[in-house]
Coordinates of N, CA and C in Angstrom, one line a residue:
M10 N 0.9 -1.2 0.0 CA 0.0 0.0 0.0 C 0.9 1.2 0.0
T11 N 0.6 2.2 -0.9 CA 1.4 3.4 -0.9 C 0.9 4.4 0.1
S12 N 1.8 5.2 0.5 CA 1.4 6.2 1.5 C 0.9 7.5 0.8
C13 N -0.1 8.1 1.4 CA -0.7 9.3 0.9 C 0.1 10.5 1.4
A14 N 0.9 10.3 2.5 CA 1.6 11.4 3.1 C 2.8 11.8 2.2
P15 N 3.0 13.1 2.1 CA 4.1 13.6 1.3 C 5.4 13.3 2.0
S16 N 6.4 13.1 1.2 CA 7.7 12.8 1.7 C 8.3 14.0 2.3
A17 N 9.3 13.8 3.2 CA 10.0 15.0 3.8 C 10.6 15.9 2.8
S18 N 11.0 15.4 1.7 CA 11.7 16.3 0.7 C 10.6 17.2 0.0
E19 N 9.4 16.8 0.0 CA 8.3 17.7 -0.6 C 8.2 19.0 0.3
F20 N 8.6 19.0 1.5 CA 8.4 20.1 2.4 C 9.7 20.7 2.9
A21 N 10.8 20.4 2.2 CA 12.1 20.9 2.5 C 12.2 22.4 2.0
F22 N 12.4 23.3 2.9 CA 12.5 24.7 2.6 C 13.9 25.2 2.9
T23 N 14.3 26.3 2.3 CA 15.6 26.9 2.6 C 15.3 28.2 3.3
T24 N 15.9 29.3 2.9 CA 15.7 30.6 3.6 C 14.3 31.1 3.3
V25 N 13.8 31.7 4.4 CA 12.4 32.3 4.4 C 12.5 33.8 4.1
P26 N 11.8 34.3 3.1 CA 11.9 35.7 2.8 C 11.2 36.6 3.8
T27 N 11.5 37.9 3.8 CA 10.8 38.8 4.7 C 9.5 39.2 4.1
C28 N 8.6 39.9 4.9 CA 7.3 40.2 4.5 C 7.2 41.5 3.6
S29 N 6.2 41.6 2.7 CA 6.0 42.8 1.9 C 4.5 42.9 1.6
D30 N 4.1 44.0 1.1 CA 2.7 44.2 0.7 C 2.3 43.2 -0.4
A31 N 3.2 43.0 -1.4 CA 2.9 42.1 -2.5 C 2.7 40.7 -2.0
S32 N 3.5 40.3 -1.0 CA 3.4 38.9 -0.5 C 2.1 38.8 0.3
E33 N 1.6 39.8 0.9 CA 0.3 39.7 1.6 C -0.8 39.5 0.6
A34 N -0.8 40.2 -0.5 CA -1.8 40.0 -1.5 C -1.8 38.6 -2.1
K35 N -0.6 38.1 -2.3 CA -0.5 36.7 -2.8 C -1.0 35.7 -1.7
V36 N -0.7 35.9 -0.5 CA -1.1 35.1 0.6 C -2.6 35.1 0.6
R37 N -3.3 36.2 0.6 CA -4.7 36.3 0.7 C -5.4 35.6 -0.5
A38 N -4.9 35.8 -1.7 CA -5.4 35.2 -2.9 C -5.3 33.7 -2.8
T39 N -4.1 33.2 -2.5 CA -3.9 31.7 -2.4 C -4.7 31.0 -1.3
V40 N -4.7 31.6 -0.1 CA -5.4 31.0 1.0 C -6.9 31.1 0.7
G41 N -7.3 32.2 0.1 CA -8.8 32.4 -0.3 C -9.2 31.3 -1.2
Q42 N -8.4 30.9 -2.2 CA -8.7 29.8 -3.1 C -8.8 28.5 -2.4
L43 N -7.9 28.2 -1.4 CA -8.0 27.0 -0.6 C -9.3 27.0 0.2
I44 N -9.6 28.1 0.8 CA -10.8 28.2 1.6 C -12.1 27.9 0.7
S45 N -12.1 28.5 -0.5 CA -13.3 28.3 -1.3 C -13.4 26.8 -1.8
R46 N -12.3 26.1 -1.8 CA -12.4 24.7 -2.2 C -12.9 23.9 -1.0
I47 N -12.6 24.3 0.2 CA -13.1 23.6 1.4 C -14.5 24.0 1.8
L48 N -14.8 25.2 1.8 CA -16.1 25.8 2.2 C -16.5 26.8 1.2
P49 N -17.1 26.4 0.1 CA -17.5 27.4 -0.9 C -18.5 28.5 -0.5
K50 N -19.4 28.2 0.4 CA -20.4 29.1 0.8 C -20.0 30.0 2.0
K51 N -20.1 31.3 1.9 CA -19.7 32.2 3.0 C -20.9 32.3 3.9
I52 N -20.6 32.2 5.2 CA -21.6 32.4 6.2 C -21.5 33.8 6.7
S53 N -22.7 34.5 6.9 CA -22.7 35.9 7.3 C -22.7 36.1 8.8
N54 N -22.7 37.3 9.2 CA -22.8 37.7 10.6 C -21.5 37.5 11.4
E55 N -20.4 37.6 10.7 CA -19.1 37.6 11.4 C -18.7 39.0 11.8
R56 N -18.4 39.2 13.0 CA -18.1 40.6 13.5 C -16.6 40.9 13.4
R57 N -15.7 40.0 13.1 CA -14.3 40.3 13.0 C -14.0 40.9 11.7
R58 N -12.8 41.4 11.6 CA -12.3 42.0 10.3 C -12.4 41.0 9.1
D59 N -11.9 39.8 9.4 CA -12.0 38.7 8.3 C -12.9 37.6 8.8
F60 N -13.6 37.0 7.9 CA -14.5 35.9 8.2 C -13.6 34.7 8.5
R61 N -14.0 34.0 9.6 CA -13.3 32.8 10.0 C -14.1 31.6 9.5
Y62 N -13.4 30.6 8.9 CA -14.0 29.4 8.4 C -13.4 28.2 9.3
P63 N -14.3 27.2 9.6 CA -13.7 26.1 10.3 C -12.7 25.4 9.4
Y64 N -11.6 25.0 9.9 CA -10.6 24.3 9.2 C -10.1 23.0 10.0
P65 N -10.9 22.0 10.1 CA -10.6 20.8 10.9 C -9.7 19.8 10.1
H66 N -8.6 20.3 9.6 CA -7.7 19.5 8.8 C -6.3 19.4 9.5
L67 N -5.6 18.3 9.1 CA -4.2 18.2 9.6 C -3.3 19.2 8.7
I68 N -2.3 19.8 9.4 CA -1.5 20.8 8.7 C 0.0 20.4 9.0
Y69 N 0.8 20.4 8.0 CA 2.3 20.2 8.3 C 2.9 21.5 8.8
L70 N 3.6 21.4 9.9 CA 4.3 22.6 10.5 C 5.8 22.4 10.4
T71 N 6.5 23.3 9.8 CA 7.9 23.3 9.8 C 8.4 24.6 10.5
P72 N 9.1 24.4 11.7 CA 9.7 25.6 12.4 C 10.7 26.3 11.5
V73 N 10.8 27.7 11.7 CA 11.8 28.5 11.1 C 12.7 29.1 12.2
D74 N 14.0 29.0 12.1 CA 14.9 29.6 13.1 C 15.0 31.1 12.9
A75 N 15.7 31.8 13.9 CA 15.9 33.2 13.9 C 16.6 33.8 12.6
A76 N 17.4 32.9 12.0 CA 18.1 33.3 10.8 C 17.3 33.1 9.5
G77 N 16.0 32.6 9.7 CA 15.2 32.4 8.5 C 15.3 31.0 7.8
Q78 N 16.0 30.1 8.5 CA 16.2 28.8 7.9 C 15.2 27.8 8.4
A79 N 14.6 27.1 7.5 CA 13.6 26.1 7.8 C 14.3 24.9 8.6
L80 N 13.7 24.5 9.7 CA 14.2 23.4 10.4 C 13.4 22.1 10.1
N81 N 13.7 21.6 8.9 CA 12.9 20.5 8.3 C 12.9 19.3 9.2
D82 N 14.0 19.0 9.9 CA 14.0 17.8 10.8 C 13.0 17.9 11.9
L83 N 12.5 19.1 12.2 CA 11.6 19.3 13.3 C 10.2 19.4 12.9
S84 N 9.9 19.1 11.6 CA 8.5 19.2 11.0 C 7.6 18.3 11.8
T85 N 6.4 18.7 11.9 CA 5.4 17.9 12.6 C 4.0 18.2 12.0
V86 N 3.0 17.5 12.6 CA 1.6 17.8 12.1 C 0.8 18.4 13.3
V87 N 0.0 19.4 12.9 CA -0.8 20.0 13.9 C -2.3 19.9 13.4
V88 N -3.2 20.2 14.2 CA -4.7 20.1 13.9 C -5.3 21.5 13.7
G89 N -5.8 21.8 12.5 CA -6.4 23.0 12.2 C -7.7 23.3 13.0
K90 N -8.0 24.5 13.3 CA -9.2 24.9 14.0 C -10.0 25.9 13.1
N91 N -9.5 27.1 12.9 CA -10.1 28.1 12.0 C -9.1 28.7 11.1
I92 N -9.6 29.3 9.9 CA -8.7 29.9 9.0 C -9.4 31.1 8.4
T93 N -8.7 32.1 8.1 CA -9.1 33.3 7.4 C -8.2 33.5 6.2
E94 N -8.4 34.6 5.4 CA -7.4 34.9 4.3 C -6.2 35.4 4.9
R95 N -6.1 35.9 6.1 CA -4.9 36.5 6.7 C -4.3 35.6 7.8
G96 N -4.9 34.6 8.3 CA -4.3 33.9 9.4 C -5.0 32.6 9.7
I97 N -4.6 32.0 10.8 CA -5.1 30.6 11.1 C -4.9 30.4 12.6
D98 N -5.7 29.5 13.2 CA -5.4 29.0 14.5 C -5.5 27.5 14.4
F99 N -4.7 26.8 15.3 CA -4.6 25.4 15.2 C -4.2 24.9 16.6
F100 N -4.4 23.6 16.8 CA -4.0 22.9 18.0 C -2.7 22.1 17.9
H101 N -1.9 22.1 18.9 CA -0.7 21.3 19.0 C -0.5 20.8 20.4
R102 N 0.0 19.6 20.5 CA 0.1 18.9 21.7 C 1.1 19.5 22.7
D103 N 2.2 20.1 22.2 CA 3.2 20.7 23.0 C 3.4 22.2 22.7
P104 N 4.0 23.0 23.7 CA 4.2 24.4 23.4 C 5.2 24.5 22.2
L105 N 5.0 25.5 21.4 CA 5.9 25.7 20.2 C 6.9 26.9 20.6
P106 N 8.2 26.6 20.6 CA 9.2 27.6 21.0 C 9.6 28.5 19.8
Y107 N 8.9 28.5 18.7 CA 9.2 29.3 17.5 C 8.2 30.4 17.2
R108 N 8.7 31.5 16.7 CA 7.8 32.6 16.4 C 7.4 32.5 14.9
R109 N 8.2 31.9 14.1 CA 7.9 31.8 12.7 C 7.9 30.3 12.3
V110 N 6.9 29.9 11.5 CA 6.7 28.5 11.1 C 6.2 28.5 9.6
I111 N 6.4 27.4 9.0 CA 5.8 27.2 7.6 C 4.7 26.2 7.8
L112 N 3.5 26.6 7.4 CA 2.3 25.8 7.5 C 2.0 25.3 6.1
T113 N 1.9 24.0 5.9 CA 1.5 23.5 4.6 C 0.0 23.1 4.7
L114 N -0.8 23.8 3.9 CA -2.3 23.6 4.0 C -2.7 22.9 2.7
E115 N -3.7 22.0 2.9 CA -4.3 21.3 1.7 C -5.8 21.3 1.7
S116 N -6.3 21.3 0.5 CA -7.8 21.1 0.4 C -8.0 19.7 0.0
E117 N -9.3 19.3 0.1 CA -9.6 17.9 -0.2 C -9.3 17.5 -1.6
D118 N -9.3 18.4 -2.6 CA -9.0 18.0 -4.0 C -7.5 18.0 -4.3
G119 N -6.7 18.2 -3.3 CA -5.2 18.1 -3.5 C -4.5 19.4 -3.7
A120 N -5.2 20.5 -3.8 CA -4.5 21.8 -3.9 C -3.7 22.0 -2.5
R121 N -2.5 22.5 -2.7 CA -1.7 22.7 -1.5 C -0.9 24.0 -1.6
A122 N -0.7 24.6 -0.4 CA 0.1 25.9 -0.3 C 0.9 25.8 1.0
S123 N 2.1 26.2 0.9 CA 3.0 26.4 2.1 C 3.1 27.8 2.4
V124 N 2.8 28.2 3.6 CA 2.7 29.6 4.0 C 3.6 29.9 5.2
V125 N 4.5 30.9 5.1 CA 5.2 31.4 6.2 C 4.2 32.1 7.1
T126 N 4.2 31.7 8.4 CA 3.3 32.2 9.4 C 4.0 32.8 10.6
D127 N 3.6 33.9 11.0 CA 4.1 34.6 12.2 C 3.1 34.2 13.4
L128 N 3.6 33.4 14.3 CA 2.7 33.0 15.5 C 2.6 34.1 16.4
L129 N 1.4 34.5 16.7 CA 1.2 35.7 17.5 C 0.7 35.4 19.0
W130 N 0.1 34.3 19.2 CA -0.5 34.0 20.5 C -0.6 32.4 20.7
T131 N -0.7 32.0 21.9 CA -0.9 30.6 22.3 C -1.7 30.6 23.6
R132 N -2.5 29.6 23.7 CA -3.3 29.4 25.0 C -3.3 27.9 25.3
F133 N -3.1 27.6 26.6 CA -3.2 26.3 27.0 C -4.7 26.0 27.3
T134 N -5.2 24.9 26.7 CA -6.6 24.5 26.8 C -6.8 23.6 28.0
R135 N -7.9 23.5 28.6 CA -8.2 22.6 29.7 C -8.1 21.2 29.3
H136 N -8.1 20.9 28.0 CA -8.0 19.5 27.5 C -6.5 19.1 27.3
G137 N -5.6 19.9 27.7 CA -4.2 19.5 27.6 C -3.5 19.8 26.3
W138 N -4.1 20.6 25.4 CA -3.5 21.0 24.1 C -3.3 22.5 24.1
Y139 N -2.4 22.9 23.2 CA -2.2 24.3 23.0 C -2.9 24.8 21.8
D140 N -3.6 25.9 21.9 CA -4.3 26.6 20.8 C -3.4 27.7 20.4
N141 N -3.0 27.7 19.2 CA -2.0 28.7 18.6 C -2.6 29.5 17.5
G142 N -2.3 30.7 17.4 CA -2.8 31.5 16.3 C -1.7 32.4 15.6
G143 N -1.8 32.6 14.4 CA -0.8 33.4 13.7 C -1.3 34.1 12.4
R144 N -0.5 34.9 11.9 CA -0.8 35.7 10.7 C 0.1 35.2 9.5
F145 N -0.6 35.0 8.4 CA 0.2 34.6 7.2 C 1.0 35.7 6.7
L146 N 2.3 35.4 6.2 CA 3.2 36.3 5.7 C 3.5 36.1 4.2
H147 N 3.9 34.9 3.8 CA 4.3 34.6 2.5 C 3.9 33.3 2.0
I148 N 3.7 33.1 0.7 CA 3.5 31.8 0.1 C 4.8 31.3 -0.4
L149 N 5.2 30.1 0.0 CA 6.5 29.5 -0.5 C 6.3 28.6 -1.6
A150 N 5.3 27.7 -1.5 CA 5.1 26.7 -2.5 C 3.6 26.5 -2.7
Q151 N 3.2 26.2 -3.9 CA 1.8 25.9 -4.2 C 1.8 24.9 -5.3
N152 N 0.9 23.9 -5.1 CA 0.7 22.9 -6.2 C -0.6 22.2 -6.1
G153 N -0.9 21.4 -7.0 CA -2.2 20.7 -7.1 C -3.1 21.3 -8.0
P154 N -4.4 20.8 -8.0 CA -5.4 21.4 -9.0 C -5.5 22.9 -8.8
S155 N -5.7 23.6 -9.9 CA -5.9 25.1 -9.8 C -7.2 25.5 -10.4

């Protein structure tokens, strides 16, 4: 039986670029496309700046060190909670000691995007998990159906 999980080499990253206005526009467009594939109908009555969609999917997380180097050997899987065009929150079993990470998001039809994310907050839940949230900065890789 073949594995559906991507190999480590598919998510090997090098230096992570810094943020710009152009990269924010690309992030919003790419993540917006992934959201529309997952949840094509928008639900109204959201009072936040951006509408949050449920994102109960597994996400590949690759930490990024202070020099901007991806720490591929420390990649792990986290559990998605909510997503917007600008950011995401997810659950992780252990505290994350990194400020920047690369999150690889997938839709059910195979579209995938790897997004540099600035982690802005974390909360310990009463169930023993950490709820983490961050803002998308850059798209690194994108593939699958378009």
